[in-house]
mmCIF file of C-alpha atoms in Angstrom:
data_model
loop_
_atom_site.group_PDB
_atom_site.id
_atom_site.type_symbol
_atom_site.label_atom_id
_atom_site.label_comp_id
_atom_site.label_asym_id
_atom_site.label_seq_id
_atom_site.Cartn_x
_atom_site.Cartn_y
_atom_site.Cartn_z
ATOM 1 C CA MET A 1 -0.334 32.940 10.990
ATOM 2 C CA ARG A 2 0.428 29.319 10.126
ATOM 3 C CA TYR A 3 0.039 27.613 6.787
ATOM 4 C CA ARG A 4 0.686 23.878 6.655
ATOM 5 C CA ARG A 5 2.459 24.064 10.016
ATOM 6 C CA LEU A 6 4.773 26.904 8.956
ATOM 7 C CA ASP A 7 4.598 30.336 10.570
ATOM 8 C CA LEU A 8 4.429 32.543 7.477
ATOM 9 C CA ASN A 9 6.367 35.292 9.278
ATOM 10 C CA LEU A 10 9.364 32.989 8.981
ATOM 11 C CA LEU A 11 9.336 33.427 5.202
ATOM 12 C CA VAL A 12 10.475 37.014 5.654
ATOM 13 C CA ALA A 13 13.350 35.813 7.830
ATOM 14 C CA LEU A 14 14.163 33.069 5.332
ATOM 15 C CA ASP A 15 14.342 35.537 2.458
ATOM 16 C CA VAL A 16 16.801 37.765 4.311
ATOM 17 C CA LEU A 17 18.865 34.860 5.694
ATOM 18 C CA LEU A 18 19.321 33.316 2.256
ATOM 19 C CA GLU A 19 20.258 36.659 0.762
ATOM 20 C CA GLU A 20 22.768 37.596 3.472
ATOM 21 C CA CYS A 21 24.149 34.123 4.325
ATOM 22 C CA SER A 22 24.874 35.628 7.734
ATOM 23 C CA VAL A 23 22.782 35.473 10.909
ATOM 24 C CA SER A 24 24.218 38.736 12.270
ATOM 25 C CA ARG A 25 23.583 40.753 9.083
ATOM 26 C CA ALA A 26 20.118 39.206 8.716
ATOM 27 C CA ALA A 27 19.332 40.183 12.313
ATOM 28 C CA GLN A 28 20.315 43.774 11.486
ATOM 29 C CA ARG A 29 17.975 43.941 8.512
ATOM 30 C CA LEU A 30 15.117 42.246 10.348
ATOM 31 C CA ASN A 31 15.527 44.514 13.392
ATOM 32 C CA LEU A 32 15.783 41.398 15.560
ATOM 33 C CA GLY A 33 18.332 40.216 18.078
ATOM 34 C CA GLN A 34 20.880 37.691 16.885
ATOM 35 C CA SER A 35 19.464 35.026 19.214
ATOM 36 C CA ALA A 36 15.932 35.558 17.841
ATOM 37 C CA THR A 37 17.244 35.324 14.281
ATOM 38 C CA SER A 38 19.164 32.137 15.135
ATOM 39 C CA ALA A 39 15.969 30.725 16.635
ATOM 40 C CA ALA A 40 14.062 31.561 13.435
ATOM 41 C CA LEU A 41 16.732 29.742 11.398
ATOM 42 C CA GLY A 42 16.378 26.764 13.717
ATOM 43 C CA ARG A 43 12.602 26.611 13.202
ATOM 44 C CA LEU A 44 13.066 26.880 9.436
ATOM 45 C CA ARG A 45 15.607 24.054 9.481
ATOM 46 C CA GLU A 46 13.180 21.935 11.464
ATOM 47 C CA HIS A 47 10.301 22.635 9.063
ATOM 48 C CA PHE A 48 12.257 21.963 5.868
ATOM 49 C CA GLN A 49 14.319 19.148 7.401
ATOM 50 C CA ASP A 50 17.400 20.745 5.884
ATOM 51 C CA PRO A 51 20.315 22.830 7.254
ATOM 52 C CA LEU A 52 19.544 25.629 4.723
ATOM 53 C CA LEU A 53 22.764 27.463 5.627
ATOM 54 C CA ILE A 54 25.916 25.377 5.928
ATOM 55 C CA PRO A 55 29.103 26.568 7.697
ATOM 56 C CA LEU A 56 31.922 27.101 5.210
ATOM 57 C CA GLY A 57 35.163 28.587 6.485
ATOM 58 C CA ARG A 58 34.170 31.627 8.517
ATOM 59 C CA GLY A 59 30.847 32.089 6.752
ATOM 60 C CA LEU A 60 27.700 30.272 5.703
ATOM 61 C CA GLU A 61 26.736 28.818 2.338
ATOM 62 C CA PRO A 62 23.182 28.006 1.169
ATOM 63 C CA SER A 63 22.361 24.339 0.790
ATOM 64 C CA ALA A 64 21.069 22.886 -2.482
ATOM 65 C CA LEU A 65 17.492 23.134 -1.179
ATOM 66 C CA ALA A 66 18.066 26.732 -0.034
ATOM 67 C CA ARG A 67 19.220 27.709 -3.527
ATOM 68 C CA GLN A 68 15.961 26.284 -4.908
ATOM 69 C CA LEU A 69 13.873 28.041 -2.270
ATOM 70 C CA ALA A 70 15.432 31.518 -2.561
ATOM 71 C CA PRO A 71 13.748 32.711 -5.811
ATOM 72 C CA ARG A 72 10.435 31.089 -4.837
ATOM 73 C CA VAL A 73 10.374 32.773 -1.433
ATOM 74 C CA ARG A 74 11.159 36.181 -2.953
ATOM 75 C CA LYS A 75 8.412 35.722 -5.548
ATOM 76 C CA ALA A 76 5.926 34.630 -2.876
ATOM 77 C CA LEU A 77 6.663 37.689 -0.725
ATOM 78 C CA SER A 78 6.344 39.938 -3.765
ATOM 79 C CA LEU A 79 2.894 38.472 -4.521
ATOM 80 C CA VAL A 80 1.836 38.897 -0.899
ATOM 81 C CA GLY A 81 2.942 42.522 -1.071
ATOM 82 C CA GLU A 82 0.800 43.046 -4.167
ATOM 83 C CA VAL A 83 -2.253 41.564 -2.440
ATOM 84 C CA VAL A 84 -1.770 43.589 0.741
ATOM 85 C CA GLN A 85 -1.127 46.893 -1.017
ATOM 86 C CA THR A 86 -3.606 46.663 -3.872
ATOM 87 C CA SER A 87 -6.113 49.494 -3.939
ATOM 88 C CA LEU A 88 -8.477 50.131 -6.842
ATOM 89 C CA ASP A 89 -9.418 53.599 -5.604
ATOM 90 C CA PHE A 90 -6.137 55.270 -4.701
ATOM 91 C CA ASP A 91 -6.725 58.964 -4.071
ATOM 92 C CA PRO A 92 -3.523 61.017 -3.615
ATOM 93 C CA GLY A 93 -5.546 63.810 -2.052
ATOM 94 C CA ARG A 94 -6.532 61.517 0.841
ATOM 95 C CA CYS A 95 -3.170 59.750 1.269
ATOM 96 C CA GLU A 96 -1.489 60.316 4.636
ATOM 97 C CA ARG A 97 2.013 58.902 4.323
ATOM 98 C CA ARG A 98 5.704 59.752 4.589
ATOM 99 C CA PHE A 99 8.046 58.647 1.805
ATOM 100 C CA THR A 100 11.824 58.473 2.019
ATOM 101 C CA LEU A 101 13.720 59.242 -1.198
ATOM 102 C CA VAL A 102 17.481 58.753 -1.469
ATOM 103 C CA ALA A 103 19.456 60.686 -4.080
ATOM 104 C CA SER A 104 22.595 62.724 -4.624
ATOM 105 C CA ASP A 105 22.491 66.415 -3.821
ATOM 106 C CA TYR A 106 22.464 67.050 -7.593
ATOM 107 C CA VAL A 107 19.236 65.075 -8.100
ATOM 108 C CA ALA A 108 17.749 66.489 -4.895
ATOM 109 C CA ALA A 109 18.337 70.059 -6.072
ATOM 110 C CA THR A 110 17.282 69.424 -9.671
ATOM 111 C CA VAL A 111 14.081 67.384 -9.312
ATOM 112 C CA MET A 112 12.874 67.212 -5.708
ATOM 113 C CA PRO A 113 11.676 70.823 -5.302
ATOM 114 C CA ALA A 114 9.374 70.427 -8.331
ATOM 115 C CA LEU A 115 8.103 67.123 -6.906
ATOM 116 C CA SER A 116 7.454 68.774 -3.550
ATOM 117 C CA ARG A 117 5.401 71.555 -5.172
ATOM 118 C CA VAL A 118 3.184 69.021 -6.963
ATOM 119 C CA LEU A 119 2.646 67.107 -3.714
ATOM 120 C CA ALA A 120 1.685 70.302 -1.888
ATOM 121 C CA ARG A 121 -0.982 70.872 -4.523
ATOM 122 C CA LEU A 122 -2.276 67.348 -5.203
ATOM 123 C CA ALA A 123 -1.365 65.326 -2.106
ATOM 124 C CA PRO A 124 -0.860 67.603 0.922
ATOM 125 C CA GLY A 125 -1.020 64.594 3.255
ATOM 126 C CA ILE A 126 2.133 63.111 1.725
ATOM 127 C CA SER A 127 5.422 64.229 3.270
ATOM 128 C CA LEU A 128 8.939 63.642 1.998
ATOM 129 C CA THR A 129 12.239 62.795 3.605
ATOM 130 C CA VAL A 130 15.073 63.380 1.129
ATOM 131 C CA ARG A 131 18.377 61.765 2.104
ATOM 132 C CA ASP A 132 21.810 61.747 0.515
ATOM 133 C CA LEU A 133 23.219 58.557 -0.972
ATOM 134 C CA PRO A 134 24.430 56.411 1.943
ATOM 135 C CA LEU A 135 27.834 54.917 2.494
ATOM 136 C CA SER A 136 27.461 51.223 1.735
ATOM 137 C CA ARG A 137 29.359 48.352 3.278
ATOM 138 C CA ASP A 138 30.013 46.625 -0.044
ATOM 139 C CA GLY A 139 29.589 49.402 -2.619
ATOM 140 C CA ASP A 140 25.933 48.508 -3.281
ATOM 141 C CA VAL A 141 24.187 51.819 -2.614
ATOM 142 C CA VAL A 142 20.827 50.539 -3.896
ATOM 143 C CA ALA A 143 20.599 47.579 -1.506
ATOM 144 C CA GLU A 144 21.862 49.776 1.327
ATOM 145 C CA ALA A 145 19.088 52.307 0.694
ATOM 146 C CA LEU A 146 16.189 49.945 -0.040
ATOM 147 C CA ASP A 147 16.918 46.965 2.205
ATOM 148 C CA TYR A 148 18.990 48.241 5.116
ATOM 149 C CA ARG A 149 17.639 51.804 5.315
ATOM 150 C CA ARG A 150 14.067 50.821 4.293
ATOM 151 C CA SER A 151 13.814 53.774 1.908
ATOM 152 C CA ASP A 152 11.040 53.910 -0.683
ATOM 153 C CA LEU A 153 12.991 55.100 -3.741
ATOM 154 C CA VAL A 154 16.655 55.562 -4.567
ATOM 155 C CA VAL A 155 18.090 57.487 -7.520
ATOM 156 C CA VAL A 156 21.568 56.487 -8.681
ATOM 157 C CA PRO A 157 23.789 56.971 -11.718
ATOM 158 C CA GLN A 158 23.131 54.250 -14.277
ATOM 159 C CA ARG A 159 26.591 52.767 -13.709
ATOM 160 C CA ARG A 160 25.639 52.003 -10.083
ATOM 161 C CA ILE A 161 22.347 50.260 -10.844
ATOM 162 C CA ASN A 162 21.496 47.016 -9.034
ATOM 163 C CA PRO A 163 19.743 44.662 -11.513
ATOM 164 C CA ARG A 164 17.960 42.823 -8.684
ATOM 165 C CA TYR A 165 15.643 45.806 -8.195
ATOM 166 C CA PRO A 166 13.110 47.253 -10.665
ATOM 167 C CA HIS A 167 14.230 50.490 -12.287
ATOM 168 C CA SER A 168 13.392 53.170 -14.809
ATOM 169 C CA VAL A 169 15.378 56.025 -16.324
ATOM 170 C CA LEU A 170 14.648 59.286 -14.529
ATOM 171 C CA LEU A 171 16.917 61.977 -15.964
ATOM 172 C CA GLU A 172 19.654 62.525 -18.525
ATOM 173 C CA ASP A 173 22.167 65.352 -18.361
ATOM 174 C CA GLU A 174 25.551 66.391 -19.722
ATOM 175 C CA LEU A 175 28.697 67.586 -18.035
ATOM 176 C CA CYS A 176 29.858 71.138 -18.691
ATOM 177 C CA CYS A 177 32.090 73.669 -16.970
ATOM 178 C CA VAL A 178 31.528 76.817 -14.928
ATOM 179 C CA VAL A 179 33.976 79.706 -14.556
ATOM 180 C CA CYS A 180 33.810 83.093 -12.915
ATOM 181 C CA ALA A 181 31.940 85.526 -15.156
ATOM 182 C CA HIS A 182 34.784 88.037 -14.741
ATOM 183 C CA ALA A 183 37.637 85.645 -15.506
ATOM 184 C CA VAL A 184 39.398 87.397 -18.409
ATOM 185 C CA ALA A 185 41.270 84.264 -19.469
ATOM 186 C CA TYR A 186 38.022 82.477 -20.337
ATOM 187 C CA GLN A 187 36.126 85.236 -22.128
ATOM 188 C CA ALA A 188 36.472 83.333 -25.415
ATOM 189 C CA GLY A 189 36.086 79.914 -23.771
ATOM 190 C CA PHE A 190 38.967 77.488 -23.335
ATOM 191 C CA GLY A 191 40.459 74.362 -24.821
ATOM 192 C CA LEU A 192 41.994 71.179 -23.442
ATOM 193 C CA ALA A 193 45.360 72.801 -22.663
ATOM 194 C CA GLU A 194 43.721 75.547 -20.563
ATOM 195 C CA PHE A 195 41.485 72.951 -18.866
ATOM 196 C CA CYS A 196 44.485 70.847 -17.838
ATOM 197 C CA ALA A 197 46.519 73.864 -16.681
ATOM 198 C CA ALA A 198 43.739 75.394 -14.568
ATOM 199 C CA ALA A 199 43.041 74.913 -10.875
ATOM 200 C CA HIS A 200 39.829 72.940 -10.356
ATOM 201 C CA VAL A 201 37.005 72.670 -7.846
ATOM 202 C CA VAL A 202 35.834 69.054 -7.641
ATOM 203 C CA ARG A 203 33.146 66.995 -5.950
ATOM 204 C CA GLU A 204 34.535 64.241 -3.702
ATOM 205 C CA PHE A 205 32.506 61.505 -2.052
ATOM 206 C CA THR A 206 32.842 60.812 1.654
ATOM 207 C CA ASP A 207 33.955 57.195 1.294
ATOM 208 C CA GLY A 208 36.844 58.139 -1.001
ATOM 209 C CA GLN A 209 36.092 55.136 -3.235
ATOM 210 C CA ASN A 210 33.158 56.136 -5.415
ATOM 211 C CA LEU A 211 34.205 58.561 -8.114
ATOM 212 C CA SER A 212 32.147 61.268 -9.774
ATOM 213 C CA LEU A 213 31.460 60.689 -13.474
ATOM 214 C CA ASP A 214 33.958 63.353 -14.581
ATOM 215 C CA THR A 215 36.719 62.068 -12.296
ATOM 216 C CA GLN A 216 36.220 58.498 -13.436
ATOM 217 C CA HIS A 217 36.233 59.418 -17.124
ATOM 218 C CA LEU A 218 39.318 61.624 -16.811
ATOM 219 C CA ARG A 219 41.209 58.804 -15.103
ATOM 220 C CA GLU A 220 40.182 56.426 -17.864
ATOM 221 C CA ILE A 221 41.619 58.728 -20.546
ATOM 222 C CA GLY A 222 44.707 59.587 -18.511
ATOM 223 C CA ILE A 223 44.032 63.223 -17.583
ATOM 224 C CA GLU A 224 44.866 64.405 -14.068
ATOM 225 C CA ARG A 225 43.405 67.700 -12.852
ATOM 226 C CA ARG A 226 45.118 70.101 -10.496
ATOM 227 C CA VAL A 227 42.623 70.164 -7.614
ATOM 228 C CA ALA A 228 42.500 73.433 -5.703
ATOM 229 C CA VAL A 229 39.343 72.722 -3.671
ATOM 230 C CA ALA A 230 37.428 69.494 -3.022
ATOM 231 C CA VAL A 231 33.891 69.705 -1.621
ATOM 232 C CA GLN A 232 31.282 67.102 -0.703
ATOM 233 C CA SER A 233 28.333 68.876 -2.318
ATOM 234 C CA PHE A 234 27.676 69.998 -5.877
ATOM 235 C CA ALA A 235 25.841 73.013 -4.458
ATOM 236 C CA LEU A 236 29.073 74.378 -2.923
ATOM 237 C CA MET A 237 31.110 74.320 -6.108
ATOM 238 C CA GLY A 238 29.947 77.730 -7.343
ATOM 239 C CA ASP A 239 31.064 79.416 -4.101
ATOM 240 C CA PHE A 240 34.638 78.276 -4.688
ATOM 241 C CA VAL A 241 34.711 79.240 -8.388
ATOM 242 C CA ALA A 242 33.236 82.753 -8.116
ATOM 243 C CA GLY A 243 35.922 85.439 -7.900
ATOM 244 C CA THR A 244 38.731 83.043 -8.918
ATOM 245 C CA PRO A 245 40.290 81.679 -12.149
ATOM 246 C CA ARG A 246 39.206 78.150 -11.149
ATOM 247 C CA ILE A 247 37.106 75.759 -13.234
ATOM 248 C CA ALA A 248 34.457 73.319 -12.030
ATOM 249 C CA THR A 249 32.913 70.478 -14.020
ATOM 250 C CA LEU A 250 29.340 69.560 -13.163
ATOM 251 C CA PHE A 251 25.955 68.715 -14.649
ATOM 252 C CA ARG A 252 24.388 71.340 -16.912
ATOM 253 C CA ARG A 253 21.099 71.542 -14.975
ATOM 254 C CA GLN A 254 22.905 72.369 -11.769
ATOM 255 C CA ALA A 255 25.482 74.561 -13.500
ATOM 256 C CA GLN A 256 22.682 76.751 -14.854
ATOM 257 C CA GLY A 257 21.162 76.992 -11.387
ATOM 258 C CA LEU A 258 24.499 77.996 -9.825
ATOM 259 C CA ALA A 259 25.077 80.568 -12.556
ATOM 260 C CA ARG A 260 21.775 82.243 -11.653
ATOM 261 C CA HIS A 261 22.888 82.716 -8.042
ATOM 262 C CA HIS A 262 26.595 83.437 -8.536
ATOM 263 C CA GLN A 263 28.583 85.479 -11.018
ATOM 264 C CA LEU A 264 29.403 82.462 -13.159
ATOM 265 C CA ARG A 265 29.446 81.540 -16.845
ATOM 266 C CA VAL A 266 28.502 78.096 -18.154
ATOM 267 C CA LEU A 267 30.880 76.872 -20.870
ATOM 268 C CA PRO A 268 31.068 73.644 -22.854
ATOM 269 C CA SER A 269 33.718 71.221 -21.690
ATOM 270 C CA PRO A 270 36.644 70.648 -24.047
ATOM 271 C CA ILE A 271 36.356 66.945 -23.187
ATOM 272 C CA ALA A 272 33.581 64.716 -24.542
ATOM 273 C CA PHE A 273 32.212 63.245 -21.331
ATOM 274 C CA PRO A 274 29.630 60.430 -21.548
ATOM 275 C CA VAL A 275 25.960 61.339 -21.048
ATOM 276 C CA ALA A 276 24.969 61.157 -17.392
ATOM 277 C CA VAL A 277 21.887 58.983 -16.829
ATOM 278 C CA GLN A 278 20.098 58.887 -13.474
ATOM 279 C CA VAL A 279 17.950 55.835 -12.687
ATOM 280 C CA VAL A 280 15.260 55.431 -10.027
ATOM 281 C CA GLN A 281 14.958 52.045 -8.275
ATOM 282 C CA TRP A 282 12.517 50.555 -5.773
ATOM 283 C CA HIS A 283 12.063 47.296 -3.900
ATOM 284 C CA PRO A 284 10.282 44.505 -5.846
ATOM 285 C CA GLN A 285 8.007 43.956 -2.848
ATOM 286 C CA GLN A 286 6.686 47.495 -3.366
ATOM 287 C CA ALA A 287 6.199 47.192 -7.120
ATOM 288 C CA SER A 288 2.398 47.222 -6.815
ATOM 289 C CA ASP A 289 2.089 49.725 -3.986
ATOM 290 C CA PRO A 290 -0.425 52.186 -5.542
ATOM 291 C CA ALA A 291 0.818 55.193 -3.566
ATOM 292 C CA LEU A 292 4.440 54.533 -4.446
ATOM 293 C CA SER A 293 3.546 53.867 -8.091
ATOM 294 C CA TRP A 294 1.776 57.234 -8.213
ATOM 295 C CA LEU A 295 4.757 58.959 -6.572
ATOM 296 C CA ARG A 296 7.151 57.385 -9.098
ATOM 297 C CA GLN A 297 4.967 58.608 -11.936
ATOM 298 C CA VAL A 298 4.892 62.170 -10.597
ATOM 299 C CA LEU A 299 8.654 62.089 -9.978
ATOM 300 C CA THR A 300 9.272 60.920 -13.552
ATOM 301 C CA GLU A 301 6.982 63.614 -14.963
ATOM 302 C CA GLN A 302 8.766 66.347 -13.017
ATOM 303 C CA ALA A 303 12.164 65.045 -14.117
ATOM 304 C CA ALA A 304 10.976 65.121 -17.737
ATOM 305 C CA GLY A 305 9.920 68.734 -17.276
ATOM 306 C CA VAL A 306 13.360 69.593 -15.898
ATOM 307 C CA ASP A 307 15.023 67.723 -18.757
ATOM 308 C CA HIS A 308 13.206 69.845 -21.349
ATOM 309 C CA ALA A 309 13.426 73.154 -19.508
#
């Protein structure tokens, strides 16, 4: 469709090109070939009578006009999304749709099963794909999930929030410790000296760069744990603590769940870790999607129920 001689489909390409400042990365996000993306940039340059992206060193830099256009284009696409997706009579019971939610295994285990049960009852036509947090090229997990992976929602720790995307607080939790229920040394609990002397089971991320909240805080206060086992899933930690004198530090909600399935005891940590806040984010172009808004509401309600359990 053309409006005042401009193919409106090019606005989508323009938005991505100005955000990436790279034809190859924009082509990836647009699911187009690099030649087709270059052609789109050429048509945009011709329409606006401006280079839009200017070569600088080995990269591209937006022109003065492009910097003016970028927020206007994003706002225009957001408004178009609202118009296209507006529905005054959204009925979850009649919705036939698949949603992709991205979250850590902790959030997936803590909140997603309750969400799934509500959907089975109220919206059986809605199906879920739950994926782990992706490895990002630049450390921005939110953009990786919402822009590159085209996911519907992503849940991240508050410290990894991307302010360019709408967000709301989903869940708060605290860090505690789990030990084997039969570990004699910890029958009366333990203090900082015992914590530092013990062998630990820890959660490590695949990329080796992003640190868990406990690891980051311990480094900040200068405490180094003796790591006996490192795993890539919170759910595995209990298996490597049970039957040993090891200690694991993890979120209370998941610690209580592991204790129910293993012979473990949940103990307070001798270290005052900061409160762990999980935040849900979505793409601004989907802010008025009635189905996604309903799903966010249900997700938030289920997380609140978990938080007060």
